[in-house]
PDB file of C-alpha atoms in Angstrom:
ATOM      1  CA  MET A   1       0.000   0.000   0.000  1.00  0.00           C
ATOM      2  CA  PRO A   2       1.298   3.512  -0.778  1.00  0.00           C
ATOM      3  CA  ASP A   3       2.499   5.794   1.989  1.00  0.00           C
ATOM      4  CA  LEU A   4       0.274   8.571   3.274  1.00  0.00           C
ATOM      5  CA  THR A   5       1.172  12.237   3.882  1.00  0.00           C
ATOM      6  CA  TYR A   6       1.307  13.499   7.468  1.00  0.00           C
ATOM      7  CA  LEU A   7       0.816  17.253   7.989  1.00  0.00           C
ATOM      8  CA  TYR A   8       2.484  19.073  10.903  1.00  0.00           C
ATOM      9  CA  ALA A   9       2.117  22.790  10.353  1.00  0.00           C
ATOM     10  CA  VAL A  10       1.751  25.627   7.885  1.00  0.00           C
ATOM     11  CA  ALA A  11       4.098  28.605   7.649  1.00  0.00           C
ATOM     12  CA  ARG A  12       5.156  31.238   5.131  1.00  0.00           C
ATOM     13  CA  GLU A  13       8.677  30.017   4.417  1.00  0.00           C
ATOM     14  CA  PRO A  14      10.695  26.801   4.430  1.00  0.00           C
ATOM     15  CA  VAL A  15      13.123  26.159   7.289  1.00  0.00           C
ATOM     16  CA  SER A  16      15.038  23.090   8.393  1.00  0.00           C
ATOM     17  CA  SER A  17      13.278  20.524  10.559  1.00  0.00           C
ATOM     18  CA  PRO A  18      14.208  17.390  12.519  1.00  0.00           C
ATOM     19  CA  PRO A  19      12.807  14.001  11.495  1.00  0.00           C
ATOM     20  CA  GLY A  20       9.110  13.568  12.065  1.00  0.00           C
ATOM     21  CA  VAL A  21       6.685  10.806  12.946  1.00  0.00           C
ATOM     22  CA  ALA A  22       8.059   7.281  12.536  1.00  0.00           C
ATOM     23  CA  GLY A  23      11.487   8.831  11.934  1.00  0.00           C
ATOM     24  CA  SER A  24      10.540  10.019   8.458  1.00  0.00           C
ATOM     25  CA  PRO A  25      12.315  13.088   7.026  1.00  0.00           C
ATOM     26  CA  VAL A  26      10.201  16.228   6.887  1.00  0.00           C
ATOM     27  CA  ARG A  27       9.783  18.084   3.600  1.00  0.00           C
ATOM     28  CA  THR A  28       7.819  21.131   2.480  1.00  0.00           C
ATOM     29  CA  VAL A  29       4.966  21.642   0.031  1.00  0.00           C
ATOM     30  CA  ALA A  30       4.476  25.209  -1.231  1.00  0.00           C
ATOM     31  CA  CYS A  31       1.320  26.793  -2.629  1.00  0.00           C
ATOM     32  CA  SER A  32      -0.523  30.159  -2.485  1.00  0.00           C
ATOM     33  CA  GLY A  33       2.315  31.839  -0.605  1.00  0.00           C
ATOM     34  CA  LEU A  34       2.230  29.184   2.121  1.00  0.00           C
ATOM     35  CA  VAL A  35       4.484  26.282   3.053  1.00  0.00           C
ATOM     36  CA  ALA A  36       3.184  23.038   4.539  1.00  0.00           C
ATOM     37  CA  TYR A  37       5.507  20.775   6.528  1.00  0.00           C
ATOM     38  CA  VAL A  38       4.811  17.107   5.798  1.00  0.00           C
ATOM     39  CA  SER A  39       6.354  13.648   5.892  1.00  0.00           C
ATOM     40  CA  SER A  40       5.475  10.218   4.563  1.00  0.00           C
ATOM     41  CA  VAL A  41       3.976   7.704   6.983  1.00  0.00           C
ATOM     42  CA  PRO A  42       3.063   4.034   6.411  1.00  0.00           C
ATOM     43  CA  SER A  43      -0.557   3.339   5.606  1.00  0.00           C
ATOM     44  CA  GLU A  44      -0.291   0.174   7.715  1.00  0.00           C
ATOM     45  CA  GLN A  45      -0.234   2.426  10.792  1.00  0.00           C
ATOM     46  CA  PHE A  46      -1.927   5.616   9.623  1.00  0.00           C
ATOM     47  CA  GLY A  47      -4.690   4.311   7.400  1.00  0.00           C
ATOM     48  CA  GLU A  48      -8.213   4.868   8.683  1.00  0.00           C
ATOM     49  CA  GLU A  49      -8.731   1.486  10.334  1.00  0.00           C
ATOM     50  CA  PRO A  50      -5.152   0.922  11.628  1.00  0.00           C
ATOM     51  CA  LEU A  51      -5.119   4.472  13.008  1.00  0.00           C
ATOM     52  CA  ARG A  52      -8.173   3.803  15.153  1.00  0.00           C
ATOM     53  CA  ARG A  53      -6.362   0.921  16.769  1.00  0.00           C
ATOM     54  CA  SER A  54      -3.106   2.852  17.082  1.00  0.00           C
ATOM     55  CA  LEU A  55      -4.812   5.732  18.904  1.00  0.00           C
ATOM     56  CA  GLU A  56      -5.807   3.297  21.651  1.00  0.00           C
ATOM     57  CA  ASP A  57      -2.124   2.486  22.252  1.00  0.00           C
ATOM     58  CA  LEU A  58      -0.987   5.140  24.740  1.00  0.00           C
ATOM     59  CA  ASP A  59       2.706   4.440  24.178  1.00  0.00           C
ATOM     60  CA  TRP A  60       2.288   4.803  20.414  1.00  0.00           C
ATOM     61  CA  LEU A  61       0.274   7.973  20.872  1.00  0.00           C
ATOM     62  CA  ALA A  62       2.856   9.518  23.213  1.00  0.00           C
ATOM     63  CA  GLU A  63       5.706   8.736  20.820  1.00  0.00           C
ATOM     64  CA  THR A  64       3.763  10.192  17.884  1.00  0.00           C
ATOM     65  CA  ALA A  65       2.906  13.321  19.857  1.00  0.00           C
ATOM     66  CA  ARG A  66       6.553  13.865  20.796  1.00  0.00           C
ATOM     67  CA  ALA A  67       7.639  13.598  17.169  1.00  0.00           C
ATOM     68  CA  HIS A  68       4.831  15.910  16.041  1.00  0.00           C
ATOM     69  CA  HIS A  69       5.668  18.573  18.616  1.00  0.00           C
ATOM     70  CA  ARG A  70       9.394  18.275  17.927  1.00  0.00           C
ATOM     71  CA  VAL A  71       8.809  19.261  14.301  1.00  0.00           C
ATOM     72  CA  VAL A  72       6.355  22.042  15.131  1.00  0.00           C
ATOM     73  CA  ASP A  73       8.585  23.529  17.822  1.00  0.00           C
ATOM     74  CA  ALA A  74      11.618  23.527  15.528  1.00  0.00           C
ATOM     75  CA  VAL A  75       9.723  25.275  12.743  1.00  0.00           C
ATOM     76  CA  ALA A  76       8.104  27.755  15.156  1.00  0.00           C
ATOM     77  CA  ALA A  77      11.509  28.674  16.584  1.00  0.00           C
ATOM     78  CA  ALA A  78      12.591  29.810  13.110  1.00  0.00           C
ATOM     79  CA  THR A  79       9.438  31.300  11.580  1.00  0.00           C
ATOM     80  CA  THR A  80       5.819  32.145  12.309  1.00  0.00           C
ATOM     81  CA  THR A  81       3.927  28.865  12.354  1.00  0.00           C
ATOM     82  CA  ALA A  82       0.358  27.561  12.467  1.00  0.00           C
ATOM     83  CA  PRO A  83       0.370  24.003  13.838  1.00  0.00           C
ATOM     84  CA  VAL A  84      -2.368  21.592  12.778  1.00  0.00           C
ATOM     85  CA  ARG A  85      -3.932  18.911  14.927  1.00  0.00           C
ATOM     86  CA  LEU A  86      -2.045  15.808  15.954  1.00  0.00           C
ATOM     87  CA  VAL A  87      -2.321  12.935  13.463  1.00  0.00           C
ATOM     88  CA  THR A  88      -3.651  14.921  10.503  1.00  0.00           C
ATOM     89  CA  VAL A  89      -3.114  12.620   7.536  1.00  0.00           C
ATOM     90  CA  TYR A  90      -3.834  12.994   3.798  1.00  0.00           C
ATOM     91  CA  GLY A  91      -3.726  10.526   0.974  1.00  0.00           C
ATOM     92  CA  ASP A  92      -0.960  12.357  -0.903  1.00  0.00           C
ATOM     93  CA  GLU A  93       0.695  15.739  -1.436  1.00  0.00           C
ATOM     94  CA  ALA A  94      -1.935  16.764  -3.983  1.00  0.00           C
ATOM     95  CA  GLN A  95      -4.510  16.869  -1.185  1.00  0.00           C
ATOM     96  CA  VAL A  96      -2.212  19.083   0.881  1.00  0.00           C
ATOM     97  CA  VAL A  97      -1.830  21.467  -2.082  1.00  0.00           C
ATOM     98  CA  GLU A  98      -5.618  21.581  -2.412  1.00  0.00           C
ATOM     99  CA  LEU A  99      -5.868  22.404   1.299  1.00  0.00           C
ATOM    100  CA  LEU A 100      -3.450  25.323   0.973  1.00  0.00           C
ATOM    101  CA  GLU A 101      -5.356  26.687  -2.008  1.00  0.00           C
ATOM    102  CA  ARG A 102      -8.758  26.351  -0.345  1.00  0.00           C
ATOM    103  CA  ARG A 103      -7.764  27.663   3.087  1.00  0.00           C
ATOM    104  CA  ALA A 104      -5.130  30.210   2.045  1.00  0.00           C
ATOM    105  CA  ALA A 105      -7.032  33.196   3.459  1.00  0.00           C
ATOM    106  CA  SER A 106      -7.686  31.484   6.799  1.00  0.00           C
ATOM    107  CA  PHE A 107      -4.095  30.338   7.217  1.00  0.00           C
ATOM    108  CA  SER A 108      -2.783  33.800   6.299  1.00  0.00           C
ATOM    109  CA  GLU A 109      -5.095  35.414   8.863  1.00  0.00           C
ATOM    110  CA  VAL A 110      -3.938  33.072  11.591  1.00  0.00           C
ATOM    111  CA  LEU A 111      -0.276  33.595  10.755  1.00  0.00           C
ATOM    112  CA  ALA A 112      -0.730  37.369  10.833  1.00  0.00           C
ATOM    113  CA  HIS A 113      -2.358  37.106  14.264  1.00  0.00           C
ATOM    114  CA  VAL A 114       0.543  35.187  15.849  1.00  0.00           C
ATOM    115  CA  THR A 115       3.445  36.976  14.152  1.00  0.00           C
ATOM    116  CA  GLY A 116       5.856  38.273  16.800  1.00  0.00           C
ATOM    117  CA  ARG A 117       4.033  36.371  19.540  1.00  0.00           C
ATOM    118  CA  ARG A 118       4.545  33.114  21.440  1.00  0.00           C
ATOM    119  CA  GLU A 119       2.335  31.011  23.658  1.00  0.00           C
ATOM    120  CA  TRP A 120       2.921  30.806  27.411  1.00  0.00           C
ATOM    121  CA  GLY A 121       1.221  28.359  29.740  1.00  0.00           C
ATOM    122  CA  VAL A 122       0.158  29.283  33.257  1.00  0.00           C
ATOM    123  CA  LYS A 123      -1.067  26.735  35.773  1.00  0.00           C
ATOM    124  CA  ALA A 124      -2.268  27.779  39.221  1.00  0.00           C
ATOM    125  CA  TYR A 125      -2.427  25.260  42.073  1.00  0.00           C
ATOM    126  CA  SER A 126      -3.955  25.458  45.529  1.00  0.00           C
ATOM    127  CA  SER A 127      -3.819  22.984  48.399  1.00  0.00           C
ATOM    128  CA  PRO A 128      -7.173  21.254  49.004  1.00  0.00           C
ATOM    129  CA  PRO A 129      -9.160  22.648  51.940  1.00  0.00           C
ATOM    130  CA  GLU A 130      -8.547  20.933  55.246  1.00  0.00           C
ATOM    131  CA  GLU A 131     -11.365  18.990  56.814  1.00  0.00           C
ATOM    132  CA  PRO A 132     -12.788  20.584  59.978  1.00  0.00           C
ATOM    133  CA  ALA A 133     -11.286  19.075  63.121  1.00  0.00           C
ATOM    134  CA  GLN A 134     -13.552  16.551  64.738  1.00  0.00           C
ATOM    135  CA  VAL A 135     -14.857  17.251  68.169  1.00  0.00           C
ATOM    136  CA  GLY A 136     -12.505  15.327  70.390  1.00  0.00           C
ATOM    137  CA  GLU A 137     -13.976  16.362  73.708  1.00  0.00           C
ATOM    138  CA  GLU A 138     -17.420  14.797  73.346  1.00  0.00           C
ATOM    139  CA  ARG A 139     -16.936  12.096  75.922  1.00  0.00           C
ATOM    140  CA  GLY A 140     -14.871  14.305  78.186  1.00  0.00           C
ATOM    141  CA  GLY A 141     -17.565  16.957  77.981  1.00  0.00           C
ATOM    142  CA  GLY A 142     -20.111  14.344  78.993  1.00  0.00           C
ATOM    143  CA  ARG A 143     -18.088  13.482  82.093  1.00  0.00           C
ATOM    144  CA  ALA A 144     -17.738  17.141  82.981  1.00  0.00           C
ATOM    145  CA  CYS A 145     -21.445  17.529  82.559  1.00  0.00           C
ATOM    146  CA  GLU A 146     -22.039  14.571  84.877  1.00  0.00           C
ATOM    147  CA  GLY A 147     -19.968  16.248  87.535  1.00  0.00           C
ATOM    148  CA  ASP A 148     -21.936  19.478  87.276  1.00  0.00           C
ATOM    149  CA  ARG A 149     -25.363  17.858  87.071  1.00  0.00           C
ATOM    150  CA  GLN A 150     -26.690  19.196  90.353  1.00  0.00           C
ATOM    151  CA  ALA A 151     -25.425  22.682  89.646  1.00  0.00           C
ATOM    152  CA  SER A 152     -26.945  23.008  86.209  1.00  0.00           C
ATOM    153  CA  GLY A 153     -29.047  19.939  85.467  1.00  0.00           C
ATOM    154  CA  ARG A 154     -31.205  21.305  82.661  1.00  0.00           C
ATOM    155  CA  ALA A 155     -28.417  23.142  80.848  1.00  0.00           C
ATOM    156  CA  CYS A 156     -26.208  20.096  81.135  1.00  0.00           C
ATOM    157  CA  GLU A 157     -28.913  17.900  79.647  1.00  0.00           C
ATOM    158  CA  GLY A 158     -29.073  20.215  76.651  1.00  0.00           C
ATOM    159  CA  ASP A 159     -25.321  20.091  76.260  1.00  0.00           C
ATOM    160  CA  ARG A 160     -25.408  16.323  76.445  1.00  0.00           C
ATOM    161  CA  GLN A 161     -28.000  16.158  73.677  1.00  0.00           C
ATOM    162  CA  ALA A 162     -25.897  18.453  71.480  1.00  0.00           C
ATOM    163  CA  ALA A 163     -22.920  16.215  72.085  1.00  0.00           C
ATOM    164  CA  ARG A 164     -24.637  12.972  71.151  1.00  0.00           C
ATOM    165  CA  PRO A 165     -22.654  11.116  68.434  1.00  0.00           C
ATOM    166  CA  GLY A 166     -25.348  11.409  65.759  1.00  0.00           C
ATOM    167  CA  THR A 167     -25.922  15.111  66.358  1.00  0.00           C
ATOM    168  CA  ALA A 168     -22.207  15.871  66.462  1.00  0.00           C
ATOM    169  CA  TYR A 169     -21.670  13.988  63.213  1.00  0.00           C
ATOM    170  CA  LEU A 170     -24.385  15.959  61.434  1.00  0.00           C
ATOM    171  CA  GLN A 171     -22.921  19.203  62.708  1.00  0.00           C
ATOM    172  CA  ARG A 172     -19.473  18.251  61.455  1.00  0.00           C
ATOM    173  CA  ARG A 173     -20.931  17.154  58.135  1.00  0.00           C
ATOM    174  CA  ARG A 174     -22.718  20.461  57.634  1.00  0.00           C
ATOM    175  CA  ALA A 175     -19.570  22.360  58.567  1.00  0.00           C
ATOM    176  CA  THR A 176     -17.558  20.287  56.087  1.00  0.00           C
ATOM    177  CA  LEU A 177     -19.996  20.939  53.250  1.00  0.00           C
ATOM    178  CA  ARG A 178     -20.130  24.665  54.027  1.00  0.00           C
ATOM    179  CA  GLY A 179     -16.344  24.790  54.118  1.00  0.00           C
ATOM    180  CA  ARG A 180     -15.999  22.973  50.807  1.00  0.00           C
ATOM    181  CA  GLU A 181     -18.528  25.211  49.087  1.00  0.00           C
ATOM    182  CA  GLN A 182     -16.855  28.348  50.416  1.00  0.00           C
ATOM    183  CA  ALA A 183     -13.443  27.060  49.327  1.00  0.00           C
ATOM    184  CA  ARG A 184     -14.833  26.222  45.872  1.00  0.00           C
ATOM    185  CA  ARG A 185     -16.251  29.731  45.420  1.00  0.00           C
ATOM    186  CA  GLN A 186     -13.009  31.328  46.573  1.00  0.00           C
ATOM    187  CA  ALA A 187     -10.984  29.127  44.220  1.00  0.00           C
ATOM    188  CA  LEU A 188     -13.176  30.065  41.252  1.00  0.00           C
ATOM    189  CA  GLN A 189     -12.879  33.742  42.092  1.00  0.00           C
ATOM    190  CA  ARG A 190      -9.106  33.493  42.423  1.00  0.00           C
ATOM    191  CA  ALA A 191      -8.776  31.621  39.123  1.00  0.00           C
ATOM    192  CA  ASP A 192     -10.977  34.191  37.351  1.00  0.00           C
ATOM    193  CA  HIS A 193      -8.881  37.036  38.751  1.00  0.00           C
ATOM    194  CA  ILE A 194      -5.595  35.461  37.624  1.00  0.00           C
ATOM    195  CA  HIS A 195      -6.934  34.700  34.142  1.00  0.00           C
ATOM    196  CA  ARG A 196      -8.366  38.206  33.651  1.00  0.00           C
ATOM    197  CA  ALA A 197      -5.134  39.854  34.757  1.00  0.00           C
ATOM    198  CA  LEU A 198      -2.991  37.741  32.422  1.00  0.00           C
ATOM    199  CA  THR A 199      -5.367  38.087  29.472  1.00  0.00           C
ATOM    200  CA  ALA A 200      -5.350  41.864  29.868  1.00  0.00           C
ATOM    201  CA  LEU A 201      -1.590  41.903  29.264  1.00  0.00           C
ATOM    202  CA  ALA A 202      -1.582  39.223  26.555  1.00  0.00           C
ATOM    203  CA  ALA A 203      -2.834  39.503  23.002  1.00  0.00           C
ATOM    204  CA  ALA A 204      -5.233  36.613  23.715  1.00  0.00           C
ATOM    205  CA  GLY A 205      -5.977  34.139  26.475  1.00  0.00           C
ATOM    206  CA  TYR A 206      -7.595  30.724  26.577  1.00  0.00           C
ATOM    207  CA  ARG A 207      -8.612  28.551  29.529  1.00  0.00           C
ATOM    208  CA  HIS A 208      -8.119  24.844  29.050  1.00  0.00           C
ATOM    209  CA  ARG A 209      -9.906  22.347  31.247  1.00  0.00           C
ATOM    210  CA  ALA A 210      -8.117  21.772  34.546  1.00  0.00           C
ATOM    211  CA  GLN A 211      -6.079  18.580  34.503  1.00  0.00           C
ATOM    212  CA  ASP A 212      -7.017  15.568  36.558  1.00  0.00           C
ATOM    213  CA  PRO A 213      -4.502  15.114  39.428  1.00  0.00           C
ATOM    214  CA  ARG A 214      -3.662  11.702  37.970  1.00  0.00           C
ATOM    215  CA  LEU A 215      -2.405  13.449  34.830  1.00  0.00           C
ATOM    216  CA  SER A 216      -0.779  16.468  36.449  1.00  0.00           C
ATOM    217  CA  GLY A 217       1.099  14.292  38.932  1.00  0.00           C
ATOM    218  CA  ARG A 218       0.150  16.613  41.791  1.00  0.00           C
ATOM    219  CA  ASP A 219      -2.104  16.154  44.810  1.00  0.00           C
ATOM    220  CA  ASP A 220      -3.192  19.780  45.051  1.00  0.00           C
ATOM    221  CA  VAL A 221      -6.053  21.400  43.155  1.00  0.00           C
ATOM    222  CA  MET A 222      -5.467  22.967  39.739  1.00  0.00           C
ATOM    223  CA  LEU A 223      -7.305  26.285  39.792  1.00  0.00           C
ATOM    224  CA  LEU A 224      -6.255  27.407  36.333  1.00  0.00           C
ATOM    225  CA  ASN A 225      -4.867  25.818  33.185  1.00  0.00           C
ATOM    226  CA  GLY A 226      -4.419  28.807  30.925  1.00  0.00           C
ATOM    227  CA  ALA A 227      -2.683  29.570  27.639  1.00  0.00           C
ATOM    228  CA  TYR A 228      -1.719  33.116  26.650  1.00  0.00           C
ATOM    229  CA  LEU A 229      -0.522  34.583  23.384  1.00  0.00           C
ATOM    230  CA  VAL A 230       2.097  37.154  24.349  1.00  0.00           C
ATOM    231  CA  ASP A 231       4.077  39.654  22.326  1.00  0.00           C
ATOM    232  CA  GLU A 232       7.719  38.642  22.406  1.00  0.00           C
ATOM    233  CA  ALA A 233       8.642  42.141  23.583  1.00  0.00           C
ATOM    234  CA  ARG A 234       6.406  41.715  26.663  1.00  0.00           C
ATOM    235  CA  ALA A 235       7.512  38.230  27.693  1.00  0.00           C
ATOM    236  CA  GLU A 236       9.450  39.392  30.766  1.00  0.00           C
ATOM    237  CA  GLU A 237       6.592  41.642  31.836  1.00  0.00           C
ATOM    238  CA  PHE A 238       4.157  38.761  31.496  1.00  0.00           C
ATOM    239  CA  ALA A 239       6.370  36.399  33.517  1.00  0.00           C
ATOM    240  CA  ALA A 240       6.723  38.998  36.266  1.00  0.00           C
ATOM    241  CA  LEU A 241       2.963  39.504  36.430  1.00  0.00           C
ATOM    242  CA  ALA A 242       2.342  35.771  36.644  1.00  0.00           C
ATOM    243  CA  GLY A 243       4.760  35.556  39.554  1.00  0.00           C
ATOM    244  CA  ARG A 244       3.011  38.369  41.426  1.00  0.00           C
ATOM    245  CA  LEU A 245      -0.364  36.675  41.075  1.00  0.00           C
ATOM    246  CA  GLY A 246       0.781  33.756  43.209  1.00  0.00           C
ATOM    247  CA  GLY A 247       1.022  33.596  46.976  1.00  0.00           C
ATOM    248  CA  ASP A 248      -1.585  33.245  49.731  1.00  0.00           C
ATOM    249  CA  GLY A 249      -1.671  29.495  49.233  1.00  0.00           C
ATOM    250  CA  VAL A 250      -1.624  29.626  45.423  1.00  0.00           C
ATOM    251  CA  GLU A 251       1.361  28.371  43.425  1.00  0.00           C
ATOM    252  CA  ILE A 252       1.865  29.672  39.876  1.00  0.00           C
ATOM    253  CA  ARG A 253       3.717  27.530  37.342  1.00  0.00           C
ATOM    254  CA  LEU A 254       4.792  29.284  34.133  1.00  0.00           C
ATOM    255  CA  THR A 255       5.848  27.300  31.056  1.00  0.00           C
ATOM    256  CA  GLY A 256       6.994  28.348  27.602  1.00  0.00           C
ATOM    257  CA  PRO A 257       7.468  29.950  25.295  1.00  0.00           C
ATOM    258  CA  TRP A 258       5.777  27.481  22.945  1.00  0.00           C
ATOM    259  CA  ALA A 259       4.509  27.370  19.420  1.00  0.00           C
ATOM    260  CA  PRO A 260       1.045  28.974  19.550  1.00  0.00           C
ATOM    261  CA  TYR A 261      -0.938  25.717  19.584  1.00  0.00           C
ATOM    262  CA  SER A 262      -3.915  27.127  21.462  1.00  0.00           C
ATOM    263  CA  PHE A 263      -4.386  29.999  19.031  1.00  0.00           C
ATOM    264  CA  THR A 264      -3.569  28.570  15.619  1.00  0.00           C
ATOM    265  CA  VAL A 265      -4.614  24.939  15.421  1.00  0.00           C
ATOM    266  CA  MET A 266      -7.212  24.789  12.653  1.00  0.00           C
ATOM    267  CA  GLU A 267      -9.523  22.083  11.401  1.00  0.00           C
ATOM    268  CA  PRO A 268      -7.729  21.453   8.097  1.00  0.00           C
ATOM    269  CA  ALA A 269     -10.421  19.361   6.381  1.00  0.00           C
TER     270      ALA A 269
END
């Protein structure tokens, strides 16, 4: 079966690139003032049916993603670049040429938007709220009440009822739920504040879904998973602002600069 054509990104000019997916050399296809970065991939892996099976193999997917991003990052470091989605495959180069002709205006608009800008990632983490301390003096309080029974029998009886295990549990449960809800509202407000402040300085901002702790590798709560398109001349200013937005139990993690994935990836079909 003939090889297929894997598409990585679209730019305005050809630059050198490392090998791509499956170790294949990357070449360029030019049309309508644009340059597409492509490589040949085996149809046995990237054909429609084999690809469905391959995408279920996490090791294969991770290796493919690394190769894809390696090419995109190398091209983006040398010229303004619009990455396309991972595992975008065409039957041959003629289909890529047709894509460039049909979407020339859209690609040119995207490239103009990201020229002189890079993507920065900002993640904000907060420790999970602590559970309210359980009442540890219930039984002791009961004994104290027993000792004071004659002095304040009725009041002590009321205290004893309040300290019954079932009642105390419900009180702790309500306090826990109130604390969690308050912490949730405060976390949302803090995340909104950080995102608004960073977006105001950036050319554009985008909030990705917060990562599951199993994926982030952290036990604390991810308040924000943001991407920001920043003018290269304002990169230091942006980093300084991100640092100032941390503190008070919130940790800010800044990553980048990256190719502008969050602001250029287009549906190529």
